[in-house]
mmCIF file of C-alpha atoms and ligand atoms in Angstrom:
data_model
loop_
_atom_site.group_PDB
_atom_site.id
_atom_site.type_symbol
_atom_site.label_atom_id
_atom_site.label_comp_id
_atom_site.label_asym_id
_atom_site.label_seq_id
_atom_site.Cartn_x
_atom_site.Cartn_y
_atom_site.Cartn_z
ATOM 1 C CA UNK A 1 0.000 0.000 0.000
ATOM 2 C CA UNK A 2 1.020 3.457 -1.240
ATOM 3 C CA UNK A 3 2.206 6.110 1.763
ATOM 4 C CA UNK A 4 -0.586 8.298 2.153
ATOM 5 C CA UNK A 5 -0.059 11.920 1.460
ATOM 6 C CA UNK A 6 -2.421 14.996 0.370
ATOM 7 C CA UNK A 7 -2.595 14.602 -3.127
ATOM 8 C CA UNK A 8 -3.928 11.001 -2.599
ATOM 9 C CA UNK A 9 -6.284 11.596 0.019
ATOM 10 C CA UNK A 10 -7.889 14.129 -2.262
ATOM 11 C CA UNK A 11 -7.144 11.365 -4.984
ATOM 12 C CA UNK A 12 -9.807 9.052 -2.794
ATOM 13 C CA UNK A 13 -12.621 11.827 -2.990
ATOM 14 C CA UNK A 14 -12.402 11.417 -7.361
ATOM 15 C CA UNK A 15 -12.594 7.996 -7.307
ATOM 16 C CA UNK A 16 -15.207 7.494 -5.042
ATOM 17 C CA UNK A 17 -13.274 5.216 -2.385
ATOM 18 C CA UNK A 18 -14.189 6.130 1.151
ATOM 19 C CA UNK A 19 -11.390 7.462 3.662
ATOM 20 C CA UNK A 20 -11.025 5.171 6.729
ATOM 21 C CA UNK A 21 -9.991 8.065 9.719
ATOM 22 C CA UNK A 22 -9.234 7.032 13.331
ATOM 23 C CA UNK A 23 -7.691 8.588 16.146
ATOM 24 C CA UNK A 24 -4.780 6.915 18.364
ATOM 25 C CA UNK A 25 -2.518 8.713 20.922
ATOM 26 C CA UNK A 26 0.453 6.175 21.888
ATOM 27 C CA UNK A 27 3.044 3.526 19.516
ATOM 28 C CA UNK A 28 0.620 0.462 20.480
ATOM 29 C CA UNK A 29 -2.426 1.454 19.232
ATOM 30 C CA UNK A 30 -0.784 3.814 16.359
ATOM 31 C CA UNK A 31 0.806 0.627 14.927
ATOM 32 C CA UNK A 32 -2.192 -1.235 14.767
ATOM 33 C CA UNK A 33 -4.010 1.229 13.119
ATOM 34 C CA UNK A 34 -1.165 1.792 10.489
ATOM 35 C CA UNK A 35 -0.850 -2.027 9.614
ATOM 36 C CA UNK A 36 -4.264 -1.996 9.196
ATOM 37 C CA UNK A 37 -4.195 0.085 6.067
ATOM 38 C CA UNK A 38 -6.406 3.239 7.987
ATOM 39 C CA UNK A 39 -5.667 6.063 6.124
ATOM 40 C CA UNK A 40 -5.164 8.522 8.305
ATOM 41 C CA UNK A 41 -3.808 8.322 12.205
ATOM 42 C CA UNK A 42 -5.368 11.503 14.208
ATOM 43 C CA UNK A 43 -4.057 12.394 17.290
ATOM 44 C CA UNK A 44 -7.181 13.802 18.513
ATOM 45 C CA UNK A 45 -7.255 16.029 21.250
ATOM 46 C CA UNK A 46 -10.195 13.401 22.474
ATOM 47 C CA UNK A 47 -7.013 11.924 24.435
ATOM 48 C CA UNK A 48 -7.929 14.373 27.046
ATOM 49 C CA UNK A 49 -11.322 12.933 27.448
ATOM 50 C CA UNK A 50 -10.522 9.062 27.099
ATOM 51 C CA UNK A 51 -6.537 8.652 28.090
ATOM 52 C CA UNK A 52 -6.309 11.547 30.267
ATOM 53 C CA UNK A 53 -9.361 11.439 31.971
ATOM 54 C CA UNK A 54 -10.548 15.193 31.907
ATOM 55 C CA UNK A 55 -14.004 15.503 31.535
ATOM 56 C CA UNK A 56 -13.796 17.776 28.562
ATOM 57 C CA UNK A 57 -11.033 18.598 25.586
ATOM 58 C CA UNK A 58 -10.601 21.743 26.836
ATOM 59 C CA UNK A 59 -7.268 21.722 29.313
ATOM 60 C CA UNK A 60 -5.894 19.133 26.996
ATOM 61 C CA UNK A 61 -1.731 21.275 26.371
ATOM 62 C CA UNK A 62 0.329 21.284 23.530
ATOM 63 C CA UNK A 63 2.827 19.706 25.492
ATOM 64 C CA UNK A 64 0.399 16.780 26.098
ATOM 65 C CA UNK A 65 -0.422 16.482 22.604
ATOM 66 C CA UNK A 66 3.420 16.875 21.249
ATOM 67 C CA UNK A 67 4.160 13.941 23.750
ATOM 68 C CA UNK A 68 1.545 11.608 22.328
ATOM 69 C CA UNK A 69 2.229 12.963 18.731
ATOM 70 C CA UNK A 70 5.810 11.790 19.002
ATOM 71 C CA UNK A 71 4.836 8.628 20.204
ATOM 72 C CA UNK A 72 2.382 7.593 17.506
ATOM 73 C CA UNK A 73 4.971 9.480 15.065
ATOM 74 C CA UNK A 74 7.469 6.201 16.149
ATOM 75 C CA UNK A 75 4.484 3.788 14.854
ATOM 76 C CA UNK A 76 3.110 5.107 11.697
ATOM 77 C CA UNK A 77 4.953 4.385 8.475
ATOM 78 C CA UNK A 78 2.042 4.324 5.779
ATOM 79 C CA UNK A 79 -1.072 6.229 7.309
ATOM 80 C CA UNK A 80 -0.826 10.157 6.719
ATOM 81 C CA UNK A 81 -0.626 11.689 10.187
ATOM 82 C CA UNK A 82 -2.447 14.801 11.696
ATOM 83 C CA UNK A 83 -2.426 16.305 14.795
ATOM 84 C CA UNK A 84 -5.300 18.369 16.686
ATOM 85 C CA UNK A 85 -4.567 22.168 17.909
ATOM 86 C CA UNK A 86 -5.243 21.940 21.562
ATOM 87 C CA UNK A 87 -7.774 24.562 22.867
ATOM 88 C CA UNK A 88 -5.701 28.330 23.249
ATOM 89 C CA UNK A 89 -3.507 27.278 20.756
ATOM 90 C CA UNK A 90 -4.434 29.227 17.881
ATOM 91 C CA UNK A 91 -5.661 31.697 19.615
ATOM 92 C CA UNK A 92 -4.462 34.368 17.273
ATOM 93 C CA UNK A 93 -1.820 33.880 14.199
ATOM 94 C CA UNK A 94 1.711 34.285 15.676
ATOM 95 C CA UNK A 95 0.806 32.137 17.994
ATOM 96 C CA UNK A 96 -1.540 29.182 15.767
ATOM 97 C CA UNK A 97 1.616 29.329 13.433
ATOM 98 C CA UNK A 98 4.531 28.936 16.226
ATOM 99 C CA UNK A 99 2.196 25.739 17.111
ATOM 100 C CA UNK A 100 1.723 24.501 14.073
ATOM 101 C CA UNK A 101 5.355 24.785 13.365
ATOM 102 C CA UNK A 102 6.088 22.904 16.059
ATOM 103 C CA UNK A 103 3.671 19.858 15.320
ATOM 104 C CA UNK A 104 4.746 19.788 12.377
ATOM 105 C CA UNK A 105 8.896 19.670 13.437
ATOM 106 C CA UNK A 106 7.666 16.744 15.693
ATOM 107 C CA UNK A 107 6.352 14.695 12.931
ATOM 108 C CA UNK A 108 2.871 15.595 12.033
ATOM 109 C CA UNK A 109 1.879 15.827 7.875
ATOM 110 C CA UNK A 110 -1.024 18.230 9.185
ATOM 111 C CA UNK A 111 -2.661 19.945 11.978
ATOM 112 C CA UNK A 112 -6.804 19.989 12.458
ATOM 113 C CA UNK A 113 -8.374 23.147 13.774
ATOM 114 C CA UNK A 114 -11.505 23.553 14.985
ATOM 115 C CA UNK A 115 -13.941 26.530 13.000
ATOM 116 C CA UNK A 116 -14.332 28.153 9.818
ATOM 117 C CA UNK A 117 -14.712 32.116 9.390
ATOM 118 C CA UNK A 118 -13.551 32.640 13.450
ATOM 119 C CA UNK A 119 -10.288 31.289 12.373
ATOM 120 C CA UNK A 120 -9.952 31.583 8.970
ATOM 121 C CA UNK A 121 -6.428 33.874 9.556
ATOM 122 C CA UNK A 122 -5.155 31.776 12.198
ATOM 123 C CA UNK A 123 -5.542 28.841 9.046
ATOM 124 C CA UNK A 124 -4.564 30.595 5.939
ATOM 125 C CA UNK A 125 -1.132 31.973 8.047
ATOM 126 C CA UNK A 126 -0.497 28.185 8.871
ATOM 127 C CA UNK A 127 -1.222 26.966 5.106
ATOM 128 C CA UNK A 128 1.225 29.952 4.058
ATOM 129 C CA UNK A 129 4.249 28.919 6.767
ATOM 130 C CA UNK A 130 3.656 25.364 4.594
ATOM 131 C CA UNK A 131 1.979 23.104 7.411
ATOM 132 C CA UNK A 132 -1.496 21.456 5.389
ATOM 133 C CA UNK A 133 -4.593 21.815 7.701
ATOM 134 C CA UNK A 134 -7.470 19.434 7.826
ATOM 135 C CA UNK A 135 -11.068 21.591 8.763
ATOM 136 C CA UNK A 136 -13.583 21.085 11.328
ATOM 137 C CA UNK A 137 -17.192 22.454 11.661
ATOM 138 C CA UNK A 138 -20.442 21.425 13.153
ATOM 139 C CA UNK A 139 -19.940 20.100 16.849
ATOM 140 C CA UNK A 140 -16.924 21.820 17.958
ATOM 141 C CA UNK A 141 -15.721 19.637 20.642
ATOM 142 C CA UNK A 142 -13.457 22.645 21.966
ATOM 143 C CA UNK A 143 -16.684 25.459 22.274
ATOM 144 C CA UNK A 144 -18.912 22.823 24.493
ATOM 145 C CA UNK A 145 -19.490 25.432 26.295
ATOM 146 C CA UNK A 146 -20.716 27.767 24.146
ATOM 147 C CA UNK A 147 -22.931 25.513 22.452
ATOM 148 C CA UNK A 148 -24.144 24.349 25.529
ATOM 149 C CA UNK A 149 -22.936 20.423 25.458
ATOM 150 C CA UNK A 150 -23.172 18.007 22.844
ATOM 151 C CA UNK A 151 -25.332 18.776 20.649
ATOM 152 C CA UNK A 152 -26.183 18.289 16.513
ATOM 153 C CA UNK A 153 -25.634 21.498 14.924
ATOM 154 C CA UNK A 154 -26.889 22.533 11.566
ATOM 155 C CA UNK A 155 -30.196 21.670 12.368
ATOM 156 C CA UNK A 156 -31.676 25.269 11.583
ATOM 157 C CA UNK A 157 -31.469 26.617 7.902
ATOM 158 C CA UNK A 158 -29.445 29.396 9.491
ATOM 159 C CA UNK A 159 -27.080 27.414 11.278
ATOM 160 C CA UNK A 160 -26.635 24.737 8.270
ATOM 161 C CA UNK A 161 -26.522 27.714 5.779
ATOM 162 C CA UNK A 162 -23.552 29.329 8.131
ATOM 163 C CA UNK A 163 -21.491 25.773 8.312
ATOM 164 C CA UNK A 164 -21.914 25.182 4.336
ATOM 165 C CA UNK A 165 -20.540 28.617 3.886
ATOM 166 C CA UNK A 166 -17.698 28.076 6.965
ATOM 167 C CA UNK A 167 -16.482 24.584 4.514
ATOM 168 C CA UNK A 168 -16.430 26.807 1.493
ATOM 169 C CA UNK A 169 -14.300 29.456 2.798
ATOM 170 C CA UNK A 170 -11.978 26.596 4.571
ATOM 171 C CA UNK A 171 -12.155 24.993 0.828
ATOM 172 C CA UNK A 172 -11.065 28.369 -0.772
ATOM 173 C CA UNK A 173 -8.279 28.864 1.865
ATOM 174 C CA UNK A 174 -6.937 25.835 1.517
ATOM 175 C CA UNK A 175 -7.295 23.232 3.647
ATOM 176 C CA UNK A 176 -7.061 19.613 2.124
ATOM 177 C CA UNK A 177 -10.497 18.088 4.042
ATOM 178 C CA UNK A 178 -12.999 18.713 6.683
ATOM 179 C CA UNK A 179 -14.128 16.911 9.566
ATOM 180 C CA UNK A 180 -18.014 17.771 10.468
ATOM 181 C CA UNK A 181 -19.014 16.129 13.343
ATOM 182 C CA UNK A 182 -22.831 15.635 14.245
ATOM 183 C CA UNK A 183 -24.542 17.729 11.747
ATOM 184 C CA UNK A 184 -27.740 16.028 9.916
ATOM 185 C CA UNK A 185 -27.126 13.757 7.206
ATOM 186 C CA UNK A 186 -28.679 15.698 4.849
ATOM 187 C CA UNK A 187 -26.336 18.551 5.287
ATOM 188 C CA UNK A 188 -23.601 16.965 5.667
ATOM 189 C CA UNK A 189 -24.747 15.580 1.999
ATOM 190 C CA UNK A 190 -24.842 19.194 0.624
ATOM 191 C CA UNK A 191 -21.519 19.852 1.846
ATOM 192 C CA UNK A 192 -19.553 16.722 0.941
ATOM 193 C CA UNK A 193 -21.791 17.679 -3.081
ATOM 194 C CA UNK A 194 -20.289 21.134 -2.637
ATOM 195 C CA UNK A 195 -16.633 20.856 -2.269
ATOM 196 C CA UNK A 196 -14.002 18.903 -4.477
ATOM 197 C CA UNK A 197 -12.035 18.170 -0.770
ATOM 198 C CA UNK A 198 -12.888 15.369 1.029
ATOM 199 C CA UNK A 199 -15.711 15.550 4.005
ATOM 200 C CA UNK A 200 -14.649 13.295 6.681
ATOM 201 C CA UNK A 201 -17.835 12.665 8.812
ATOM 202 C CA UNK A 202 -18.261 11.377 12.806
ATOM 203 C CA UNK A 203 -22.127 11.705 13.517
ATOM 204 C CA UNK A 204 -22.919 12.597 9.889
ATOM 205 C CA UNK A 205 -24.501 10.000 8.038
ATOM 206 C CA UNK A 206 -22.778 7.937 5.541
ATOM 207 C CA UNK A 207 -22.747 10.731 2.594
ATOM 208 C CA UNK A 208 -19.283 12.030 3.421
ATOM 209 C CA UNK A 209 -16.396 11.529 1.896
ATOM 210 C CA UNK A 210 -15.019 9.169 4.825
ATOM 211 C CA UNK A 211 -15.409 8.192 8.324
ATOM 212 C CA UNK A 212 -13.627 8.650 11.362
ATOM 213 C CA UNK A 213 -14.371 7.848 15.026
ATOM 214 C CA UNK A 214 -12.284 8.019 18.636
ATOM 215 C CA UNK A 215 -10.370 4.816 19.048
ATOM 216 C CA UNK A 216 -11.146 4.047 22.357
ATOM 217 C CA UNK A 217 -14.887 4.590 21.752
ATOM 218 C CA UNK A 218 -14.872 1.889 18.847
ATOM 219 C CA UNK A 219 -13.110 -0.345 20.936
ATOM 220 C CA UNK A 220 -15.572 -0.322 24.164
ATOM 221 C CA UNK A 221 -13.189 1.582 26.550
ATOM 222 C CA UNK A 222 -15.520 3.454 28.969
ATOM 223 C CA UNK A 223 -16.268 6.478 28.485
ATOM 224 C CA UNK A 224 -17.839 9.917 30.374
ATOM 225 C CA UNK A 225 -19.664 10.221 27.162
ATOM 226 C CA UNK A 226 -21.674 7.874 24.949
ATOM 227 C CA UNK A 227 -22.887 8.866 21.490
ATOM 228 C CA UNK A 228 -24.956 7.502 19.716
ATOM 229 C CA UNK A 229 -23.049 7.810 16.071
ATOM 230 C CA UNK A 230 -20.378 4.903 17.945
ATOM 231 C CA UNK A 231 -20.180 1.781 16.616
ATOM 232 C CA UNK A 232 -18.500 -0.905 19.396
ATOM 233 C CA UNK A 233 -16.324 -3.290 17.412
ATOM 234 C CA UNK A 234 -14.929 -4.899 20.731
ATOM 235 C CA UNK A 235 -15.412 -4.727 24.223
ATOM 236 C CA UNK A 236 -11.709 -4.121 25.260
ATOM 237 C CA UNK A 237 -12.924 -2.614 28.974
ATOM 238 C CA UNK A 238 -14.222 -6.434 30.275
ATOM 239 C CA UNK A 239 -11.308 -8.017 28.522
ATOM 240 C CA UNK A 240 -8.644 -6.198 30.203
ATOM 241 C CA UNK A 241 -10.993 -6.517 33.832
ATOM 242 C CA UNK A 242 -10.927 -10.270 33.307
ATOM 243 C CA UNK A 243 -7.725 -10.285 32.936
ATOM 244 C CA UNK A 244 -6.863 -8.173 35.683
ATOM 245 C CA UNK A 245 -8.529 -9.640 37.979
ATOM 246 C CA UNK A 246 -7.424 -13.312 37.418
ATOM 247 C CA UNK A 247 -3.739 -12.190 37.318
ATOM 248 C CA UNK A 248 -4.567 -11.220 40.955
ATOM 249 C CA UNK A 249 -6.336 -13.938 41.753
ATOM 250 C CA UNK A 250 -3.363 -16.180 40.465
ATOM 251 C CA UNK A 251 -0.953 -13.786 42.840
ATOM 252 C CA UNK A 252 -3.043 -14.140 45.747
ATOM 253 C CA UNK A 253 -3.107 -17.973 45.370
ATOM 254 C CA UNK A 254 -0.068 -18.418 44.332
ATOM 255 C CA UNK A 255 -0.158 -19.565 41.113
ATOM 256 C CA UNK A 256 1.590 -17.143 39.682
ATOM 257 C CA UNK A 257 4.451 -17.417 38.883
ATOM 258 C CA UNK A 258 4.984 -21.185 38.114
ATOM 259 C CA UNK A 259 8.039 -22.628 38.108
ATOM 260 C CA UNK A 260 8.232 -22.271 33.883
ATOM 261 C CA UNK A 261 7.620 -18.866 34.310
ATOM 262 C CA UNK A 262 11.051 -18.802 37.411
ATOM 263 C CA UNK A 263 14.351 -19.038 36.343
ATOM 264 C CA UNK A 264 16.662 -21.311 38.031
ATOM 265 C CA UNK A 265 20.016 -21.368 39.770
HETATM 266 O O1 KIV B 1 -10.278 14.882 18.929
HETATM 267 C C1 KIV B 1 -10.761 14.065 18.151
HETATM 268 O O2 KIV B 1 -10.632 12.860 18.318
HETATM 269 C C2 KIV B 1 -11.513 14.563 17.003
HETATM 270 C C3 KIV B 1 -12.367 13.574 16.274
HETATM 271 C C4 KIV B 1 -13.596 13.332 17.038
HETATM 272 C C5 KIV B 1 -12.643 14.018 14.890
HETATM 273 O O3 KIV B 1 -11.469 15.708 16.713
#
């Protein structure tokens, strides 16, 4: 399989072959998802939320996500790799492009931001210092408060007529795909019509471009937060429990270690 880069990604959209997205944060999980022909590895700033255990994205650091950046960096070979701009980190241009710089020195191909026209400086300045940048509009995980939790946005003609115009301007500026997260299916259907970049959709229906969901959610970790949109391909959170607790109940009864698992003399 071909290393992905930009031009192929955008290569997927023209011949119709879905993009397979998913996040990982460390080398473990990062390999897997390489060697299994995804095509690209995000380092989401969901790590917060499911490896770091705050209950929102929001104090998630760049020097968290540079250190689990550099990991996955050490296990991707053939997936394209991006990298989410933690909250406050694009705050205004010097500053999004100093961070972006810096992603990109540590390995990522391309750094996700989150929002179309409030941001639209902070992206074109990144796209000019030569960093790509992957889009995201609808549910912006990083204004929950604003938008007062979790919610599906586009759902007024207003609010979808404001995010079809947000992806247009990101198109125009130069960003090589968008993520929209939890906007109806039929908008996200307009958009994905409206652009010649690829849509990448979580919570969007199956019209966009590709697909993309949070690791750990997929793989039945627990989680503060449940939606609906996540498909559970394995049930990883009783697995390791079972196996945690009969490794203690083999301590505790001393059956573990055996004497093939000692070493002599
Ligand atoms: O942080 C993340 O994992 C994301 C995905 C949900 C797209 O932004």
């Amino acid at each position: 399989m071909d290393r992905m880069t930009v031009r192929n990604i955008i290569g997927l959209k023209r011949k119709r072959r879905k993009i397979t997205v998913l996040t990982a944060y460390d080398f473990p999980f990062a390999k897997i998802v390489d060697e299994a022909g995804v095509d690209i590895v995000l380092v989401g700033d969901s790590l917060g939320m499911v490896v770091l255990g705050y209950e929102t994205t929001l104090p998630v650091t760049m020097e968290e996500m540079l250190h689990h950046l550099k990991a996955a960096r050490r296990a991707v070979h053939r997936s394209f790799l991006v990298v989410d701009m933690p909250y406050r980190s694009y705050s205004n241009v010097k500053v999004a492009v100093a961070n972006a710089k810096q992603f990109k020195k540590a390995g990522a191909q391309a750094v996700k931001l989150e929002g179309g026209k409030k941001v639209l400086k902070q992206v074109q300045a990144i796209l000019r210092a030569g960093v790509p940048v992957m889009g995201h509009l609808g549910m912006l995980p990083q204004s929950v408060r604003e938008l007062g939790g979790y919610k599906v946005q586009g759902k007024t003609e207003e609010e979808a007529e404001r995010i079809f115009e947000d992806a247009k301007m990101l198109e125009r500026a130069g960003v090589f795909s968008i993520v929209l997260e939890c906007v109806p299916n039929s908008l996200a259907k307009r958009i994905t019509k409206g652009l010649r970049i690829p849509t990448i959709g979580i919570g969007a229906g199956p019209s966009t471009d590709g697909q993309v969901l949070v690791l750990h959610d997929m793989l039945g970790f627990e989680s503060q937060v449940k939606p609906r949109f996540v498909r559970q391909y394995a049930y990883l959170s009783e697995a390791v429990r079972k196996a945690v607790l009969e490794y203690r109940k083999d301590v505790l009864s001393k059956h573990f270690p055996s004497s093939k698992e000692s070493f002599k003399g």
